[in-house]
PDB file of C-alpha atoms in Angstrom:
ATOM      1  CA  MET A   1      75.897 -23.039  58.334  1.00 48.00           C
ATOM      2  CA  PHE A   2      78.550 -21.455  60.187  1.00 44.00           C
ATOM      3  CA  ARG A   3      77.046 -22.592  63.594  1.00 47.00           C
ATOM      4  CA  LEU A   4      77.788 -26.023  62.135  1.00 45.00           C
ATOM      5  CA  PHE A   5      81.316 -25.251  61.304  1.00 43.00           C
ATOM      6  CA  SER A   6      81.857 -23.607  64.729  1.00 44.00           C
ATOM      7  CA  ALA A   7      80.718 -26.896  66.225  1.00 44.00           C
ATOM      8  CA  LEU A   8      83.058 -28.675  63.979  1.00 42.00           C
ATOM      9  CA  THR A   9      86.016 -26.591  64.956  1.00 41.00           C
ATOM     10  CA  THR A  10      85.146 -26.644  68.618  1.00 40.00           C
ATOM     11  CA  LEU A  11      85.115 -30.530  68.784  1.00 40.00           C
ATOM     12  CA  LEU A  12      87.133 -31.991  65.933  1.00 39.00           C
ATOM     13  CA  PHE A  13      90.409 -31.696  67.765  1.00 37.00           C
ATOM     14  CA  LEU A  14      89.244 -33.416  70.906  1.00 34.00           C
ATOM     15  CA  GLY A  15      91.417 -36.429  70.311  1.00 36.00           C
ATOM     16  CA  SER A  16      94.969 -35.179  69.846  1.00 40.00           C
ATOM     17  CA  SER A  17      96.223 -33.334  72.833  1.00 46.00           C
ATOM     18  CA  PRO A  18      94.156 -33.518  76.172  1.00 50.00           C
ATOM     19  CA  LEU A  19      94.458 -37.362  76.159  1.00 54.00           C
ATOM     20  CA  TRP A  20      98.107 -37.391  76.178  1.00 57.00           C
ATOM     21  CA  ALA A  21      98.694 -34.762  78.858  1.00 62.00           C
ATOM     22  CA  ASN A  22      98.834 -37.742  81.317  1.00 63.00           C
ATOM     23  CA  PRO A  23     101.806 -39.953  80.891  1.00 66.00           C
ATOM     24  CA  ILE A  24     101.664 -43.808  80.817  1.00 67.00           C
ATOM     25  CA  THR A  25     104.126 -44.011  83.640  1.00 73.00           C
ATOM     26  CA  LEU A  26     106.763 -41.763  85.401  1.00 74.00           C
ATOM     27  CA  SER A  27     109.375 -44.595  85.639  1.00 71.00           C
ATOM     28  CA  ASP A  28     111.415 -46.225  82.885  1.00 71.00           C
ATOM     29  CA  SER A  29     111.225 -49.956  82.371  1.00 71.00           C
ATOM     30  CA  ASP A  30     112.708 -52.691  80.098  1.00 76.00           C
ATOM     31  CA  ASP A  31     109.119 -54.201  79.887  1.00 83.00           C
ATOM     32  CA  TRP A  32     106.550 -52.998  77.496  1.00 88.00           C
ATOM     33  CA  ARG A  33     103.960 -50.438  78.940  1.00 88.00           C
ATOM     34  CA  ILE A  34     100.799 -50.102  76.956  1.00 90.00           C
ATOM     35  CA  ARG A  35      97.957 -47.609  77.533  1.00 89.00           C
ATOM     36  CA  GLY A  36      94.795 -46.601  75.703  1.00 89.00           C
ATOM     37  CA  THR A  37      92.773 -43.414  76.272  1.00 87.00           C
ATOM     38  CA  LEU A  38      89.126 -42.349  75.379  1.00 86.00           C
ATOM     39  CA  GLY A  39      87.876 -38.905  76.183  1.00 81.00           C
ATOM     40  CA  LEU A  40      86.001 -35.689  75.421  1.00 78.00           C
ATOM     41  CA  PHE A  41      86.992 -31.882  75.067  1.00 74.00           C
ATOM     42  CA  ALA A  42      84.249 -29.580  75.965  1.00 73.00           C
ATOM     43  CA  ALA A  43      85.236 -26.344  74.432  1.00 72.00           C
ATOM     44  CA  ALA A  44      83.557 -23.534  76.610  1.00 78.00           C
ATOM     45  CA  LYS A  45      84.557 -20.803  74.282  1.00 80.00           C
ATOM     46  CA  THR A  46      85.332 -20.707  70.431  1.00 75.00           C
ATOM     47  CA  ASN A  47      86.287 -17.487  68.754  1.00 76.00           C
ATOM     48  CA  GLY A  48      87.643 -16.604  65.372  1.00 72.00           C
ATOM     49  CA  ASP A  49      86.827 -16.964  61.605  1.00 72.00           C
ATOM     50  CA  VAL A  50      85.974 -19.741  59.193  1.00 67.00           C
ATOM     51  CA  THR A  51      85.761 -19.743  55.450  1.00 72.00           C
ATOM     52  CA  VAL A  52      84.042 -22.466  53.280  1.00 74.00           C
ATOM     53  CA  ALA A  53      83.503 -22.125  49.327  1.00 77.00           C
ATOM     54  CA  GLY A  54      84.247 -18.358  49.607  1.00 74.00           C
ATOM     55  CA  ASN A  55      81.785 -17.804  52.494  1.00 67.00           C
ATOM     56  CA  THR A  56      83.338 -16.337  55.703  1.00 64.00           C
ATOM     57  CA  ALA A  57      81.784 -15.745  59.065  1.00 60.00           C
ATOM     58  CA  ALA A  58      83.002 -14.907  62.587  1.00 62.00           C
ATOM     59  CA  LEU A  59      82.791 -17.391  65.291  1.00 64.00           C
ATOM     60  CA  ASP A  60      81.773 -16.539  69.024  1.00 69.00           C
ATOM     61  CA  MET A  61      80.161 -19.648  70.558  1.00 69.00           C
ATOM     62  CA  ASN A  62      79.822 -21.451  73.802  1.00 72.00           C
ATOM     63  CA  LEU A  63      79.519 -25.187  74.578  1.00 70.00           C
ATOM     64  CA  LYS A  64      75.752 -25.397  74.105  1.00 73.00           C
ATOM     65  CA  ASP A  65      75.849 -23.854  70.600  1.00 67.00           C
ATOM     66  CA  ALA A  66      78.603 -26.332  69.409  1.00 65.00           C
ATOM     67  CA  LEU A  67      76.835 -29.449  70.676  1.00 68.00           C
ATOM     68  CA  GLU A  68      73.550 -28.818  69.056  1.00 67.00           C
ATOM     69  CA  HIS A  69      74.479 -30.012  65.601  1.00 59.00           C
ATOM     70  CA  LEU A  70      76.776 -33.022  66.521  1.00 59.00           C
ATOM     71  CA  ASP A  71      75.969 -36.256  64.765  1.00 54.00           C
ATOM     72  CA  PHE A  72      78.649 -38.682  65.838  1.00 56.00           C
ATOM     73  CA  THR A  73      82.177 -38.477  67.208  1.00 64.00           C
ATOM     74  CA  THR A  74      84.888 -40.846  68.513  1.00 68.00           C
ATOM     75  CA  THR A  75      88.459 -40.375  69.436  1.00 72.00           C
ATOM     76  CA  GLY A  76      91.333 -42.529  70.999  1.00 79.00           C
ATOM     77  CA  ARG A  77      94.923 -42.664  71.665  1.00 84.00           C
ATOM     78  CA  LEU A  78      97.348 -45.639  72.268  1.00 90.00           C
ATOM     79  CA  GLU A  79     100.836 -45.480  73.710  1.00 91.00           C
ATOM     80  CA  ALA A  80     103.408 -48.269  73.739  1.00 92.00           C
ATOM     81  CA  TRP A  81     106.587 -47.501  75.755  1.00 91.00           C
ATOM     82  CA  HIS A  82     109.697 -49.602  76.033  1.00 91.00           C
ATOM     83  CA  GLY A  83     112.515 -48.004  78.117  1.00 88.00           C
ATOM     84  CA  ARG A  84     112.755 -44.506  77.150  1.00 91.00           C
ATOM     85  CA  LEU A  85     111.146 -44.994  73.623  1.00 93.00           C
ATOM     86  CA  GLY A  86     107.586 -44.870  72.945  1.00 92.00           C
ATOM     87  CA  LEU A  87     105.249 -45.429  69.896  1.00 93.00           C
ATOM     88  CA  ILE A  88     101.973 -43.414  69.783  1.00 91.00           C
ATOM     89  CA  ALA A  89      99.006 -43.621  67.462  1.00 90.00           C
ATOM     90  CA  GLU A  90      95.927 -41.387  67.660  1.00 84.00           C
ATOM     91  CA  GLY A  91      92.701 -41.510  65.701  1.00 79.00           C
ATOM     92  CA  HIS A  92      89.574 -39.331  65.443  1.00 75.00           C
ATOM     93  CA  TYR A  93      86.394 -39.013  63.667  1.00 73.00           C
ATOM     94  CA  ILE A  94      83.372 -36.434  63.837  1.00 65.00           C
ATOM     95  CA  GLY A  95      80.321 -36.020  61.634  1.00 64.00           C
ATOM     96  CA  LEU A  96      77.950 -32.930  61.594  1.00 60.00           C
ATOM     97  CA  SER A  97      74.940 -31.776  59.513  1.00 61.00           C
ATOM     98  CA  GLU A  98      72.563 -28.831  59.656  1.00 59.00           C
ATOM     99  CA  THR A  99      70.057 -26.841  57.646  1.00 60.00           C
ATOM    100  CA  ALA A 100      71.015 -23.251  57.866  1.00 57.00           C
ATOM    101  CA  THR A 101      71.169 -19.882  56.055  1.00 60.00           C
ATOM    102  CA  LEU A 102      74.443 -18.687  54.605  1.00 60.00           C
ATOM    103  CA  SER A 103      75.547 -15.400  56.197  1.00 60.00           C
ATOM    104  CA  ALA A 104      78.395 -14.141  53.873  1.00 58.00           C
ATOM    105  CA  GLY A 105      80.020 -14.786  50.629  1.00 61.00           C
ATOM    106  CA  PRO A 106      78.527 -15.967  47.191  1.00 64.00           C
ATOM    107  CA  GLY A 107      75.696 -17.771  48.896  1.00 61.00           C
ATOM    108  CA  ALA A 108      74.710 -15.147  51.389  1.00 65.00           C
ATOM    109  CA  GLY A 109      71.056 -15.316  52.553  1.00 66.00           C
ATOM    110  CA  ARG A 110      70.289 -18.622  50.971  1.00 66.00           C
ATOM    111  CA  SER A 111      69.207 -21.803  52.907  1.00 64.00           C
ATOM    112  CA  ALA A 112      71.463 -24.818  52.551  1.00 61.00           C
ATOM    113  CA  GLU A 113      71.881 -28.405  53.616  1.00 64.00           C
ATOM    114  CA  VAL A 114      75.237 -28.653  55.161  1.00 61.00           C
ATOM    115  CA  GLU A 115      77.292 -31.852  55.874  1.00 65.00           C
ATOM    116  CA  SER A 116      80.910 -32.084  57.141  1.00 66.00           C
ATOM    117  CA  THR A 117      83.004 -34.992  58.369  1.00 70.00           C
ATOM    118  CA  GLN A 118      86.597 -34.745  59.676  1.00 69.00           C
ATOM    119  CA  SER A 119      89.083 -37.701  60.426  1.00 75.00           C
ATOM    120  CA  TRP A 120      92.799 -38.049  61.018  1.00 78.00           C
ATOM    121  CA  LEU A 121      95.389 -40.639  62.089  1.00 85.00           C
ATOM    122  CA  GLY A 122      98.494 -39.552  63.820  1.00 87.00           C
ATOM    123  CA  LEU A 123     101.677 -41.721  64.175  1.00 93.00           C
ATOM    124  CA  LEU A 124     104.434 -40.365  66.431  1.00 94.00           C
ATOM    125  CA  VAL A 125     107.634 -41.537  68.139  1.00 96.00           C
ATOM    126  CA  GLY A 126     108.231 -40.451  71.784  1.00 93.00           C
ATOM    127  CA  TYR A 127     111.546 -40.210  73.849  1.00 94.00           C
ATOM    128  CA  ARG A 128     111.688 -39.865  77.647  1.00 92.00           C
ATOM    129  CA  ALA A 129     114.350 -37.154  77.760  1.00 93.00           C
ATOM    130  CA  ILE A 130     114.500 -36.516  81.580  1.00 92.00           C
ATOM    131  CA  SER A 131     113.259 -38.497  84.577  1.00 90.00           C
ATOM    132  CA  GLY A 132     114.128 -38.421  88.358  1.00 90.00           C
ATOM    133  CA  GLU A 133     112.959 -37.495  91.719  1.00 91.00           C
ATOM    134  CA  MET A 134     111.800 -34.118  93.025  1.00 90.00           C
ATOM    135  CA  GLY A 135     112.895 -32.796  96.634  1.00 88.00           C
ATOM    136  CA  ASN A 136     109.976 -34.444  98.244  1.00 91.00           C
ATOM    137  CA  GLY A 137     111.014 -37.814  96.743  1.00 87.00           C
ATOM    138  CA  ARG A 138     108.188 -38.040  94.203  1.00 91.00           C
ATOM    139  CA  PRO A 139     108.953 -38.877  90.610  1.00 92.00           C
ATOM    140  CA  TYR A 140     108.899 -36.673  87.671  1.00 93.00           C
ATOM    141  CA  ALA A 141     109.414 -37.052  83.786  1.00 92.00           C
ATOM    142  CA  PHE A 142     109.741 -35.074  80.617  1.00 94.00           C
ATOM    143  CA  ASP A 143     109.227 -36.436  77.276  1.00 92.00           C
ATOM    144  CA  VAL A 144     108.995 -35.198  73.613  1.00 95.00           C
ATOM    145  CA  GLN A 145     107.263 -36.586  70.641  1.00 93.00           C
ATOM    146  CA  GLY A 146     107.428 -36.093  66.833  1.00 95.00           C
ATOM    147  CA  GLY A 147     105.780 -37.650  63.795  1.00 95.00           C
ATOM    148  CA  ALA A 148     103.171 -37.026  61.183  1.00 94.00           C
ATOM    149  CA  ARG A 149      99.266 -36.716  60.948  1.00 87.00           C
ATOM    150  CA  TYR A 150      97.135 -37.726  58.073  1.00 87.00           C
ATOM    151  CA  ASN A 151      93.990 -35.539  57.643  1.00 78.00           C
ATOM    152  CA  ARG A 152      90.725 -36.053  55.839  1.00 78.00           C
ATOM    153  CA  LEU A 153      88.035 -33.280  55.548  1.00 72.00           C
ATOM    154  CA  THR A 154      84.822 -33.726  53.561  1.00 74.00           C
ATOM    155  CA  GLN A 155      82.127 -31.117  53.270  1.00 68.00           C
ATOM    156  CA  SER A 156      79.229 -30.189  51.241  1.00 69.00           C
ATOM    157  CA  VAL A 157      76.759 -27.165  50.947  1.00 65.00           C
ATOM    158  CA  VAL A 158      73.582 -27.773  48.856  1.00 66.00           C
ATOM    159  CA  GLY A 159      71.084 -24.862  48.668  1.00 64.00           C
ATOM    160  CA  SER A 160      67.439 -24.877  47.895  1.00 59.00           C
ATOM    161  CA  GLY A 161      66.796 -24.940  44.206  1.00 59.00           C
ATOM    162  CA  GLY A 162      70.287 -25.864  43.267  1.00 58.00           C
ATOM    163  CA  LEU A 163      71.389 -22.221  43.676  1.00 60.00           C
ATOM    164  CA  VAL A 164      74.351 -23.164  45.866  1.00 62.00           C
ATOM    165  CA  ASN A 165      76.066 -26.483  45.372  1.00 68.00           C
ATOM    166  CA  ALA A 166      79.741 -26.649  46.777  1.00 66.00           C
ATOM    167  CA  GLY A 167      81.792 -29.293  48.566  1.00 67.00           C
ATOM    168  CA  GLY A 168      84.660 -31.785  48.217  1.00 68.00           C
ATOM    169  CA  THR A 169      87.415 -33.590  50.130  1.00 75.00           C
ATOM    170  CA  GLU A 170      90.799 -32.448  51.268  1.00 76.00           C
ATOM    171  CA  ARG A 171      93.356 -34.801  52.307  1.00 82.00           C
ATOM    172  CA  TRP A 172      96.891 -33.866  53.592  1.00 81.00           C
ATOM    173  CA  TRP A 173      99.841 -34.866  55.745  1.00 89.00           C
ATOM    174  CA  GLU A 174     101.310 -32.526  58.262  1.00 89.00           C
ATOM    175  CA  PRO A 175     104.285 -32.755  60.741  1.00 93.00           C
ATOM    176  CA  VAL A 176     103.419 -32.607  64.351  1.00 91.00           C
ATOM    177  CA  VAL A 177     105.748 -32.259  67.397  1.00 93.00           C
ATOM    178  CA  GLY A 178     105.055 -32.132  71.201  1.00 91.00           C
ATOM    179  CA  ALA A 179     106.384 -32.060  74.709  1.00 93.00           C
ATOM    180  CA  ARG A 180     105.015 -33.298  78.081  1.00 92.00           C
ATOM    181  CA  TYR A 181     106.219 -32.739  81.859  1.00 93.00           C
ATOM    182  CA  ALA A 182     104.492 -34.878  84.538  1.00 92.00           C
ATOM    183  CA  TRP A 183     105.030 -35.222  88.150  1.00 94.00           C
ATOM    184  CA  GLU A 184     103.411 -37.250  91.008  1.00 92.00           C
ATOM    185  CA  ILE A 185     101.339 -34.982  93.274  1.00 94.00           C
ATOM    186  CA  ALA A 186     100.363 -37.616  95.763  1.00 92.00           C
ATOM    187  CA  ASP A 187      99.684 -41.282  95.890  1.00 90.00           C
ATOM    188  CA  SER A 188      97.526 -42.071  92.860  1.00 90.00           C
ATOM    189  CA  TRP A 189      97.453 -38.419  91.702  1.00 93.00           C
ATOM    190  CA  THR A 190      99.548 -37.106  88.800  1.00 92.00           C
ATOM    191  CA  GLY A 191      99.730 -33.716  87.322  1.00 93.00           C
ATOM    192  CA  ALA A 192     100.942 -33.001  83.811  1.00 92.00           C
ATOM    193  CA  ILE A 193     101.637 -29.957  81.538  1.00 93.00           C
ATOM    194  CA  ALA A 194     101.607 -30.657  77.605  1.00 90.00           C
ATOM    195  CA  VAL A 195     102.098 -28.635  74.457  1.00 91.00           C
ATOM    196  CA  ASP A 196     101.987 -29.598  70.842  1.00 87.00           C
ATOM    197  CA  ALA A 197     102.245 -27.865  67.413  1.00 89.00           C
ATOM    198  CA  SER A 198     101.529 -29.009  63.847  1.00 85.00           C
ATOM    199  CA  GLY A 199     101.348 -27.838  60.352  1.00 81.00           C
ATOM    200  CA  PHE A 200     104.317 -25.335  60.087  1.00 83.00           C
ATOM    201  CA  GLY A 201     103.045 -24.266  56.517  1.00 76.00           C
ATOM    202  CA  ALA A 202     102.328 -27.844  55.238  1.00 71.00           C
ATOM    203  CA  ASN A 203      99.485 -28.229  52.865  1.00 69.00           C
ATOM    204  CA  GLY A 204      97.849 -24.908  53.983  1.00 66.00           C
ATOM    205  CA  ASN A 205      98.196 -25.412  57.789  1.00 67.00           C
ATOM    206  CA  ASP A 206     100.347 -22.332  58.879  1.00 76.00           C
ATOM    207  CA  LEU A 207     100.195 -23.560  62.383  1.00 81.00           C
ATOM    208  CA  ALA A 208      98.101 -25.317  64.890  1.00 80.00           C
ATOM    209  CA  TRP A 209      98.967 -25.466  68.632  1.00 85.00           C
ATOM    210  CA  SER A 210      97.564 -26.400  71.955  1.00 85.00           C
ATOM    211  CA  ALA A 211      98.442 -26.161  75.620  1.00 90.00           C
ATOM    212  CA  ASN A 212      96.957 -28.539  78.308  1.00 88.00           C
ATOM    213  CA  LEU A 213      97.008 -28.775  82.021  1.00 92.00           C
ATOM    214  CA  ALA A 214      95.803 -32.123  83.399  1.00 90.00           C
ATOM    215  CA  ILE A 215      95.327 -34.054  86.737  1.00 93.00           C
ATOM    216  CA  SER A 216      94.960 -37.812  86.656  1.00 92.00           C
ATOM    217  CA  LYS A 217      93.342 -39.930  89.387  1.00 93.00           C
ATOM    218  CA  GLN A 218      94.421 -43.683  89.379  1.00 91.00           C
ATOM    219  CA  PHE A 219      91.642 -46.066  90.814  1.00 91.00           C
ATOM    220  CA  ASN A 220      93.487 -49.354  90.382  1.00 90.00           C
ATOM    221  CA  ALA A 221      96.430 -50.840  88.685  1.00 85.00           C
ATOM    222  CA  ARG A 222      94.796 -50.440  85.213  1.00 89.00           C
ATOM    223  CA  SER A 223      92.287 -47.732  85.326  1.00 92.00           C
ATOM    224  CA  SER A 224      92.566 -43.906  85.633  1.00 92.00           C
ATOM    225  CA  VAL A 225      90.528 -40.689  84.958  1.00 93.00           C
ATOM    226  CA  VAL A 226      92.253 -37.676  83.485  1.00 90.00           C
ATOM    227  CA  PHE A 227      90.702 -34.139  83.734  1.00 90.00           C
ATOM    228  CA  GLY A 228      91.854 -30.545  83.137  1.00 89.00           C
ATOM    229  CA  TRP A 229      91.883 -27.715  80.752  1.00 90.00           C
ATOM    230  CA  ARG A 230      92.946 -27.185  77.255  1.00 84.00           C
ATOM    231  CA  HIS A 231      93.475 -24.318  74.706  1.00 86.00           C
ATOM    232  CA  TYR A 232      93.783 -24.910  71.052  1.00 81.00           C
ATOM    233  CA  ASP A 233      94.671 -22.442  68.163  1.00 83.00           C
ATOM    234  CA  ILE A 234      94.706 -23.114  64.472  1.00 77.00           C
ATOM    235  CA  ASN A 235      95.380 -21.026  61.279  1.00 81.00           C
ATOM    236  CA  PHE A 236      94.626 -22.996  58.078  1.00 78.00           C
ATOM    237  CA  GLU A 237      93.818 -21.726  54.621  1.00 81.00           C
ATOM    238  CA  THR A 238      93.748 -23.298  51.229  1.00 84.00           C
ATOM    239  CA  THR A 239      92.105 -22.482  47.818  1.00 85.00           C
ATOM    240  CA  ARG A 240      89.782 -24.876  46.044  1.00 82.00           C
ATOM    241  CA  SER A 241      87.945 -24.679  42.691  1.00 80.00           C
ATOM    242  CA  ASP A 242      84.886 -23.335  44.514  1.00 78.00           C
ATOM    243  CA  GLY A 243      86.778 -20.674  46.394  1.00 81.00           C
ATOM    244  CA  ALA A 244      88.632 -20.194  49.557  1.00 79.00           C
ATOM    245  CA  PHE A 245      88.718 -22.616  52.537  1.00 78.00           C
ATOM    246  CA  GLY A 246      90.121 -21.903  55.821  1.00 74.00           C
ATOM    247  CA  ALA A 247      90.011 -21.592  59.665  1.00 72.00           C
ATOM    248  CA  ASP A 248      91.537 -19.177  61.900  1.00 78.00           C
ATOM    249  CA  PHE A 249      90.163 -19.509  65.507  1.00 77.00           C
ATOM    250  CA  TYR A 250      90.840 -20.684  69.178  1.00 80.00           C
ATOM    251  CA  SER A 251      88.912 -22.966  71.421  1.00 80.00           C
ATOM    252  CA  THR A 252      89.389 -23.427  75.182  1.00 83.00           C
ATOM    253  CA  GLY A 253      87.655 -25.417  77.884  1.00 82.00           C
ATOM    254  CA  PRO A 254      87.856 -28.529  80.163  1.00 84.00           C
ATOM    255  CA  PHE A 255      88.326 -32.134  79.131  1.00 83.00           C
ATOM    256  CA  ILE A 256      87.844 -35.541  80.703  1.00 85.00           C
ATOM    257  CA  ALA A 257      89.243 -38.988  79.685  1.00 87.00           C
ATOM    258  CA  TYR A 258      89.239 -42.582  80.737  1.00 90.00           C
ATOM    259  CA  ALA A 259      92.770 -44.300  80.617  1.00 90.00           C
ATOM    260  CA  TYR A 260      93.333 -48.092  80.596  1.00 91.00           C
ATOM    261  CA  THR A 261      96.679 -49.756  81.169  1.00 89.00           C
ATOM    262  CA  PHE A 262      96.885 -52.953  79.440  1.00 88.00           C
ATOM    263  CA  ARG A 263     100.261 -54.065  80.719  1.00 75.00           C
TER     264      ARG A 263
END
C-alpha cells in the first residue's frame, strides 16, 4: 500500500512548480504574451512518512519504485501576460492503483486493493517586479505570483474478506505564493530560479514548498524545452472518521518540459 502512496507523493506535484521556472519572456510588452507548458518531474529520491486511515509507514524510494504503480497522469500550465501583469492557470491529475499488504496501523499485515486519484486547479496573478539588463547587456527579470489552489484527493483501501474498508474524498482550498528570477544565458538559452509555498495551515496543510533551478533552450519563435532540478517538501495532516490522514516528506530530482508560445 505505502509503495503506492510513495508513488503518488513522488509524482502528484509534477505540475505546479517546475513548469513555471522558465518565464514566458524577459521583456515587457503592451501586447498579450501567452504560453502553455507540459512536462514531467522525475523524483530521484522520496523520503518521509505518509498516513492513510490511521496506517503510517516511512518512505524511502527511488524513481523506479515510484513509477511501478502509475496508472495515468497529466499536467499543464498556461500563462498570459500583458505588460507587467500576468494571469496563470495550472491543472493536474494522477491516478494510481495497487494490491499490497498493509504494513502498520489497524490493518497491518492484511492484503488490500488500493486506489488513489489526485487533482488540482490553481489560479494565480503574477507581477513583473523588476526587469533590466545585466552588465553583459543580456536581460533579466524578477516576478512574483499569488493566488489559490483547489485540491481534490480520493482514496480507498479494501482488504480481502472485507476486514479493511476505508476511503473517501478530501477537497480543500489553500493559498499559494511564488517568486521567479530569470536571466538570458546566451542566445536562445535562459536560466531561472523559482520558489513557491502553499498551505500555511489552511485545511490541514501546514506548509508545502519547492525550489527549482531550470535552463530553457528555445528552438524557434514558439517552441522551447525546459529542464532542470526540483526539490519539493510537504507537511499535511487531517483527521477523518476512519482515522488520521497525512503526509510529511520531500521529493527531489530532475524535470523536463515542453513550452509553446501562442503569441
